[in-house]
Amino acid sequence: MSAPALYSPDLARDMIRKGEWLKPTSGVSNGFIQANLAVIPKELAFDFLLFCQRNPKPCPIIDVTEPGSGIPELAAPTGNIKTDIPKYRIYRHGEFVEEKTDVTDVWDDNMVGFLIGCSFTFEDALLTNGVPIRHIEENCNVPMYQTNIPCVKAGAFEGPMVVSMRPMSEKDAIRAVQVTSRFPSVHGAPIHIGNPRAIGIKNIHQPEFGDPVTIKDGEVPVFWACGVTPQAVAMNVKPEIMITHAPGHMFITDLKNEHFAII
Amino acid sequence: MSAPALYSPDLARDMIRKGEWLKPTSGVSNGFIQANLAVIPKELAFDFLLFCQRNPKPCPIIDVTEPGSGIPELAAPTGNIKTDIPKYRIYRHGEFVEEKTDVTDVWDDNMVGFLIGCSFTFEDALLTNGVPIRHIEENCNVPMYQTNIPCVKAGAFEGPMVVSMRPMSEKDAIRAVQVTSRFPSVHGAPIHIGNPRAIGIKNIHQPEFGDPVTIKDGEVPVFWACGVTPQAVAMNVKPEIMITHAPGHMFITDLKNEHFAII
């Protein structure tokens, strides 16, 4: 069997569905968009969709399922968000309840699934352009921080933007702006370069989510809007039930990264 | 008083609200985004928002009002979509009923307003780049055509894409792709260049909407997804009530065209 990087998305999802792949999906089906998942009750879906529409940098929508359906018709018509993610998390009234490898038994006809872009896409583009990525070098999770940048409210959904950070040389930071600007539908250009305090981050060495990474002399921190934002904001609303992917265990779509490049 | 092109959006909306400007808004508050309007009942709003999300080229959303509110908080916090458009059209069950200059008396708490990007933004960028626009030269409406390109369905909303057409030299067509690619949130790059039959247009000289324009020897027709699409699609659903702007009578926002350029 070929390397996971070469699996077709369909094969990768099939293996995940059968329980043959239970690990994080980083490096699987290279070149294809992977997505964050947030499933919420239909009653909240309009406000949540509006929230994402109003905050496209942290909440870039890749696909939304019809109420009750697990099939993302646009992103992966042969896939199913109830079964094709290696590890899910279930939250009730905003509290974490359990992890599962299949959510068919907690699914009901009232649920709407949101697939939201993740940074894998633009990281791939950065690497292709010779911009090194520290957390990949250090084999850990990207550091993520809560900022003082308010998202635009929609209905009950509101809260601060969460950002991810990648340190790099100033020369690379300029190239990173160019490279990631090509992908407005998957977080796009950085939202901040430089002084962390300017966006309310007190200690760059203590991320709220993920792991700290080394920042070398002469490097600047470069911040991107992060797909954790919509999950964090939805959690605040304490929906009766909410299903997400477990960190790093993403939904693999049929859409090519390059399909999302605007130029 | 200064020229209409120099009116601030706030002043322009104020004049419209007071009935002091009842004409089309082309050329007013130059450099600011103008938007199409579609107001529909809340029950349909999620599916319509999803339709727009799934079809961003014909349906680029600029702002959506909270149910019942006339205020587009993002696009024009001092504006009101019930009063600040010079001419509205009211449709009941998909049938045109009347034109009004203010829709406060038909408004109810169940209504959601969608402001959708229009081609004025990228036409401005084309002109700045020296690409001539035929329907402006000939002082008529842009020609628009129904195509055989299906939009992606969402709930009850489905139908073919409507496109606008601008004929130009092949050299200008290449520049037009570059220039309009900068504006993915207001229709973006063309969806087709060349043979009209390839997208189901039988007679380029007989547009379904707007006016025919001259196509000179050596020119190619260049087609963009058109903001008439979501209105046409919504009309098919025959909502109990639907309010739109009258053609050419747009909502003027506080957002600068350049704000929507991705690079």
CSV table of C-alpha atoms in Angstrom, one decimal, chain A:
chain,number,residue,atom,x,y,z
A,1,MET,CA,0.0,0.0,0.0
A,2,SER,CA,1.2,3.5,-0.9
A,3,ALA,CA,2.2,6.2,1.6
A,4,PRO,CA,-0.6,8.0,3.4
A,5,ALA,CA,0.4,11.3,1.6
A,6,LEU,CA,-0.6,9.6,-1.6
A,7,TYR,CA,-4.0,8.2,-0.4
A,8,SER,CA,-6.9,9.6,-2.4
A,9,PRO,CA,-9.3,11.5,-0.1
A,10,ASP,CA,-11.9,8.8,-0.8
A,11,LEU,CA,-9.5,6.0,0.3
A,12,ALA,CA,-8.4,7.9,3.3
A,13,ARG,CA,-12.0,8.6,4.4
A,14,ASP,CA,-12.9,4.9,3.8
A,15,MET,CA,-10.0,3.8,6.0
A,16,ILE,CA,-11.1,6.2,8.7
A,17,ARG,CA,-14.7,5.0,8.5
A,18,LYS,CA,-13.6,1.4,8.9
A,19,GLY,CA,-11.5,2.3,11.9
A,20,GLU,CA,-8.3,1.5,10.1
A,21,TRP,CA,-6.9,5.0,10.6
A,22,LEU,CA,-7.4,6.5,14.1
A,23,LYS,CA,-4.4,8.9,14.2
A,24,PRO,CA,-4.2,12.6,13.3
A,25,THR,CA,-4.6,13.4,9.6
A,26,SER,CA,-1.7,15.6,9.1
A,27,GLY,CA,0.3,14.4,6.1
A,28,VAL,CA,-2.6,12.3,4.8
A,29,SER,CA,-3.8,12.9,1.2
A,30,ASN,CA,-1.3,15.7,0.5
A,31,GLY,CA,-2.6,18.6,-1.6
A,32,PHE,CA,-6.2,18.2,-0.5
A,33,ILE,CA,-8.1,20.6,1.8
A,34,GLN,CA,-8.6,19.3,5.4
A,35,ALA,CA,-11.3,20.9,7.5
A,36,ASN,CA,-12.3,21.6,11.1
A,37,LEU,CA,-15.8,20.3,12.1
A,38,ALA,CA,-18.5,22.0,14.2
A,39,VAL,CA,-21.9,20.4,14.4
A,40,ILE,CA,-24.7,22.4,16.1
A,41,PRO,CA,-28.5,22.2,16.3
A,42,LYS,CA,-30.5,23.7,13.4
A,43,GLU,CA,-32.0,26.5,15.6
A,44,LEU,CA,-28.5,28.0,16.0
A,45,ALA,CA,-27.4,27.4,12.4
A,46,PHE,CA,-28.4,30.7,10.8
A,47,ASP,CA,-26.7,32.8,13.5
A,48,PHE,CA,-23.6,30.6,13.3
A,49,LEU,CA,-23.5,30.8,9.5
A,50,LEU,CA,-23.9,34.5,9.8
A,51,PHE,CA,-21.1,34.7,12.4
A,52,CYS,CA,-18.8,32.8,10.0
A,53,GLN,CA,-19.9,35.1,7.1
A,54,ARG,CA,-19.1,38.1,9.2
A,55,ASN,CA,-15.7,36.8,10.4
A,56,PRO,CA,-14.3,35.1,7.3
A,57,LYS,CA,-10.7,35.2,8.4
A,58,PRO,CA,-11.1,33.0,11.5
A,59,CYS,CA,-14.1,31.2,10.2
A,60,PRO,CA,-13.6,30.3,6.5
A,61,ILE,CA,-16.5,28.0,5.5
A,62,ILE,CA,-15.6,25.1,3.2
A,63,ASP,CA,-19.1,23.5,3.3
A,64,VAL,CA,-22.3,23.2,5.3
A,65,THR,CA,-24.4,20.1,5.4
A,66,GLU,CA,-28.2,20.2,4.9
A,67,PRO,CA,-30.0,19.8,8.3
A,68,GLY,CA,-29.9,16.2,9.3
A,69,SER,CA,-27.5,15.1,6.5
A,70,GLY,CA,-24.0,14.0,7.1
A,71,ILE,CA,-22.9,14.5,3.5
A,72,PRO,CA,-20.9,17.5,2.5
A,73,GLU,CA,-22.2,17.7,-1.1
A,74,LEU,CA,-19.6,20.3,-2.2
A,75,ALA,CA,-16.5,19.2,-0.3
A,76,ALA,CA,-16.8,15.4,-0.4
A,77,PRO,CA,-20.0,14.0,-1.9
A,78,THR,CA,-18.9,10.4,-1.2
A,79,GLY,CA,-17.9,11.3,2.4
A,80,ASN,CA,-19.9,11.5,5.6
A,81,ILE,CA,-19.1,13.8,8.6
A,82,LYS,CA,-20.7,11.3,11.0
A,83,THR,CA,-18.1,8.6,10.4
A,84,ASP,CA,-15.1,10.0,8.4
A,85,ILE,CA,-13.2,11.7,11.1
A,86,PRO,CA,-10.8,9.6,13.2
A,87,LYS,CA,-11.7,11.2,16.5
A,88,TYR,CA,-14.7,13.4,17.6
A,89,ARG,CA,-15.4,15.3,20.7
A,90,ILE,CA,-19.0,15.7,22.1
A,91,TYR,CA,-20.0,18.7,24.2
A,92,ARG,CA,-23.3,19.1,26.0
A,93,HIS,CA,-24.3,22.6,27.2
A,94,GLY,CA,-20.7,23.7,26.5
A,95,GLU,CA,-19.1,20.9,28.6
A,96,PHE,CA,-16.9,18.2,27.2
A,97,VAL,CA,-18.5,14.8,27.6
A,98,GLU,CA,-16.6,12.2,25.6
A,99,GLU,CA,-14.5,11.4,22.6
A,100,LYS,CA,-15.8,9.0,20.0
A,101,THR,CA,-14.6,7.6,16.6
A,102,ASP,CA,-18.1,7.6,15.1
A,103,VAL,CA,-21.0,9.9,16.0
A,104,THR,CA,-23.8,8.1,14.2
A,105,ASP,CA,-25.5,7.1,17.4
A,106,VAL,CA,-25.6,10.7,18.8
A,107,TRP,CA,-26.7,12.2,15.5
A,108,ASP,CA,-30.2,13.5,14.9
A,109,ASP,CA,-32.2,15.1,12.1
A,110,ASN,CA,-31.8,18.5,13.6
A,111,MET,CA,-28.1,18.7,13.2
A,112,VAL,CA,-26.1,21.0,10.8
A,113,GLY,CA,-22.4,20.3,10.2
A,114,PHE,CA,-20.0,23.1,9.4
A,115,LEU,CA,-16.7,22.3,7.7
A,116,ILE,CA,-14.3,25.2,8.4
A,117,GLY,CA,-10.9,25.7,6.7
A,118,CYS,CA,-7.7,24.9,8.6
A,119,SER,CA,-4.2,26.2,8.4
A,120,PHE,CA,-2.8,23.0,6.8
A,121,THR,CA,-3.6,24.5,3.4
A,122,PHE,CA,-1.5,27.7,3.7
A,123,GLU,CA,1.2,25.9,5.6
A,124,ASP,CA,1.6,23.6,2.6
A,125,ALA,CA,1.9,26.8,0.4
A,126,LEU,CA,4.5,28.3,2.9
A,127,LEU,CA,6.7,25.2,2.8
A,128,THR,CA,6.5,25.0,-1.0
A,129,ASN,CA,7.7,28.6,-1.0
A,130,GLY,CA,10.7,27.8,1.2
A,131,VAL,CA,9.3,29.4,4.4
A,132,PRO,CA,10.1,27.1,7.3
A,133,ILE,CA,7.4,26.4,9.9
A,134,ARG,CA,8.7,26.1,13.4
A,135,HIS,CA,6.1,23.9,15.0
A,136,ILE,CA,6.6,21.4,12.2
A,137,GLU,CA,10.4,21.6,12.7
A,138,GLU,CA,9.8,21.0,16.4
A,139,ASN,CA,7.2,18.3,15.8
A,140,CYS,CA,4.5,19.9,18.1
A,141,ASN,CA,1.2,21.7,17.7
A,142,VAL,CA,1.1,25.3,16.5
A,143,PRO,CA,0.9,27.8,19.4
A,144,MET,CA,-2.5,29.5,19.6
A,145,TYR,CA,-3.6,32.6,21.6
A,146,GLN,CA,-6.7,34.4,22.6
A,147,THR,CA,-6.5,38.0,21.5
A,148,ASN,CA,-8.2,41.3,22.4
A,149,ILE,CA,-9.6,41.5,18.8
A,150,PRO,CA,-13.4,41.2,19.0
A,151,CYS,CA,-15.1,39.1,16.3
A,152,VAL,CA,-18.2,40.7,14.8
A,153,LYS,CA,-21.2,39.5,16.7
A,154,ALA,CA,-24.1,37.5,15.1
A,155,GLY,CA,-27.1,36.6,17.3
A,156,ALA,CA,-25.8,34.9,20.4
A,157,PHE,CA,-22.4,34.2,18.8
A,158,GLU,CA,-19.6,36.6,20.0
A,159,GLY,CA,-16.1,36.5,21.4
A,160,PRO,CA,-12.5,37.3,20.8
A,161,MET,CA,-10.5,36.0,17.8
A,162,VAL,CA,-8.1,33.1,18.4
A,163,VAL,CA,-4.9,33.3,16.4
A,164,SER,CA,-2.1,30.9,15.5
A,165,MET,CA,1.5,32.1,15.5
A,166,ARG,CA,4.5,31.1,13.3
A,167,PRO,CA,7.9,32.9,14.0
A,168,MET,CA,10.1,33.6,11.0
A,169,SER,CA,12.6,36.1,9.6
A,170,GLU,CA,11.3,39.4,8.4
A,171,LYS,CA,12.1,38.5,4.9
A,172,ASP,CA,10.1,35.3,5.1
A,173,ALA,CA,7.3,37.3,6.8
A,174,ILE,CA,6.9,39.4,3.7
A,175,ARG,CA,6.8,36.3,1.5
A,176,ALA,CA,4.3,34.7,3.9
A,177,VAL,CA,2.0,37.7,3.4
A,178,GLN,CA,2.2,37.2,-0.4
A,179,VAL,CA,1.8,33.5,-0.3
A,180,THR,CA,-1.1,33.3,2.1
A,181,SER,CA,-3.0,36.2,0.5
A,182,ARG,CA,-3.6,33.8,-2.4
A,183,PHE,CA,-5.8,31.7,-0.1
A,184,PRO,CA,-8.5,34.1,1.4
A,185,SER,CA,-10.9,31.2,1.9
A,186,VAL,CA,-8.5,29.4,4.3
A,187,HIS,CA,-7.6,32.2,6.7
A,188,GLY,CA,-5.7,34.3,4.1
A,189,ALA,CA,-3.1,36.9,4.9
A,190,PRO,CA,-1.8,37.3,8.5
A,191,ILE,CA,-3.8,39.5,10.8
A,192,HIS,CA,-0.8,40.8,12.7
A,193,ILE,CA,3.0,40.8,12.5
A,194,GLY,CA,5.2,41.7,15.4
A,195,ASN,CA,4.4,42.9,19.0
A,196,PRO,CA,2.1,40.4,20.6
A,197,ARG,CA,0.9,42.9,23.2
A,198,ALA,CA,-0.6,45.0,20.5
A,199,ILE,CA,-3.3,42.3,20.1
A,200,GLY,CA,-3.6,41.5,23.8
A,201,ILE,CA,-1.2,38.6,24.0
A,202,LYS,CA,0.7,38.9,27.3
A,203,ASN,CA,3.2,36.1,27.1
A,204,ILE,CA,4.2,34.7,23.7
A,205,HIS,CA,5.8,31.7,25.4
A,206,GLN,CA,2.5,30.6,27.0
A,207,PRO,CA,0.0,29.9,24.3
A,208,GLU,CA,-3.6,29.2,25.5
A,209,PHE,CA,-3.9,26.2,23.0
A,210,GLY,CA,-1.2,24.1,21.4
A,211,ASP,CA,2.5,24.2,22.3
A,212,PRO,CA,5.1,27.0,22.7
A,213,VAL,CA,7.7,27.1,20.0
A,214,THR,CA,11.3,28.6,19.8
A,215,ILE,CA,11.5,32.2,18.6
A,216,LYS,CA,15.1,32.8,17.4
A,217,ASP,CA,17.0,36.1,17.4
A,218,GLY,CA,15.9,38.3,14.6
A,219,GLU,CA,12.6,36.5,14.1
A,220,VAL,CA,9.2,38.2,14.2
A,221,PRO,CA,6.0,36.4,15.3
A,222,VAL,CA,3.5,36.3,12.5
A,223,PHE,CA,-0.2,35.8,13.5
A,224,TRP,CA,-3.0,34.3,11.5
A,225,ALA,CA,-6.7,34.1,12.4
A,226,CYS,CA,-7.4,30.6,13.6
A,227,GLY,CA,-10.2,28.1,13.0
A,228,VAL,CA,-10.4,27.4,16.7
A,229,THR,CA,-12.2,30.7,17.0
A,230,PRO,CA,-15.7,29.5,15.8
A,231,GLN,CA,-15.5,26.5,18.1
A,232,ALA,CA,-14.6,28.6,21.1
A,233,VAL,CA,-17.3,31.1,20.3
A,234,ALA,CA,-20.0,28.4,19.7
A,235,MET,CA,-19.0,26.7,23.0
A,236,ASN,CA,-19.8,30.0,24.9
A,237,VAL,CA,-23.4,29.7,23.6
A,238,LYS,CA,-23.6,26.3,25.4
A,239,PRO,CA,-25.7,24.5,22.8
A,240,GLU,CA,-27.6,21.4,24.0
A,241,ILE,CA,-25.2,19.4,21.9
A,242,MET,CA,-22.2,20.2,19.8
A,243,ILE,CA,-19.8,17.9,18.0
A,244,THR,CA,-16.3,18.8,16.9
A,245,HIS,CA,-13.3,17.0,15.6
A,246,ALA,CA,-10.5,16.2,18.1
A,247,PRO,CA,-7.5,18.5,17.6
A,248,GLY,CA,-5.5,17.4,14.6
A,249,HIS,CA,-8.1,14.8,13.5
A,250,MET,CA,-9.6,16.6,10.5
A,251,PHE,CA,-12.1,15.9,7.8
A,252,ILE,CA,-10.3,15.2,4.5
A,253,THR,CA,-12.2,16.8,1.5
A,254,ASP,CA,-12.0,16.2,-2.2
A,255,LEU,CA,-11.0,19.8,-2.8
A,256,LYS,CA,-7.5,20.6,-3.9
A,257,ASN,CA,-5.6,23.2,-1.9
A,258,GLU,CA,-4.8,25.0,-5.2
A,259,HIS,CA,-8.6,25.2,-6.0
A,260,PHE,CA,-8.8,27.7,-3.1
A,261,ALA,CA,-6.0,30.0,-4.5
A,262,ILE,CA,-7.6,33.2,-5.7
A,263,ILE,CA,-4.7,33.8,-8.1
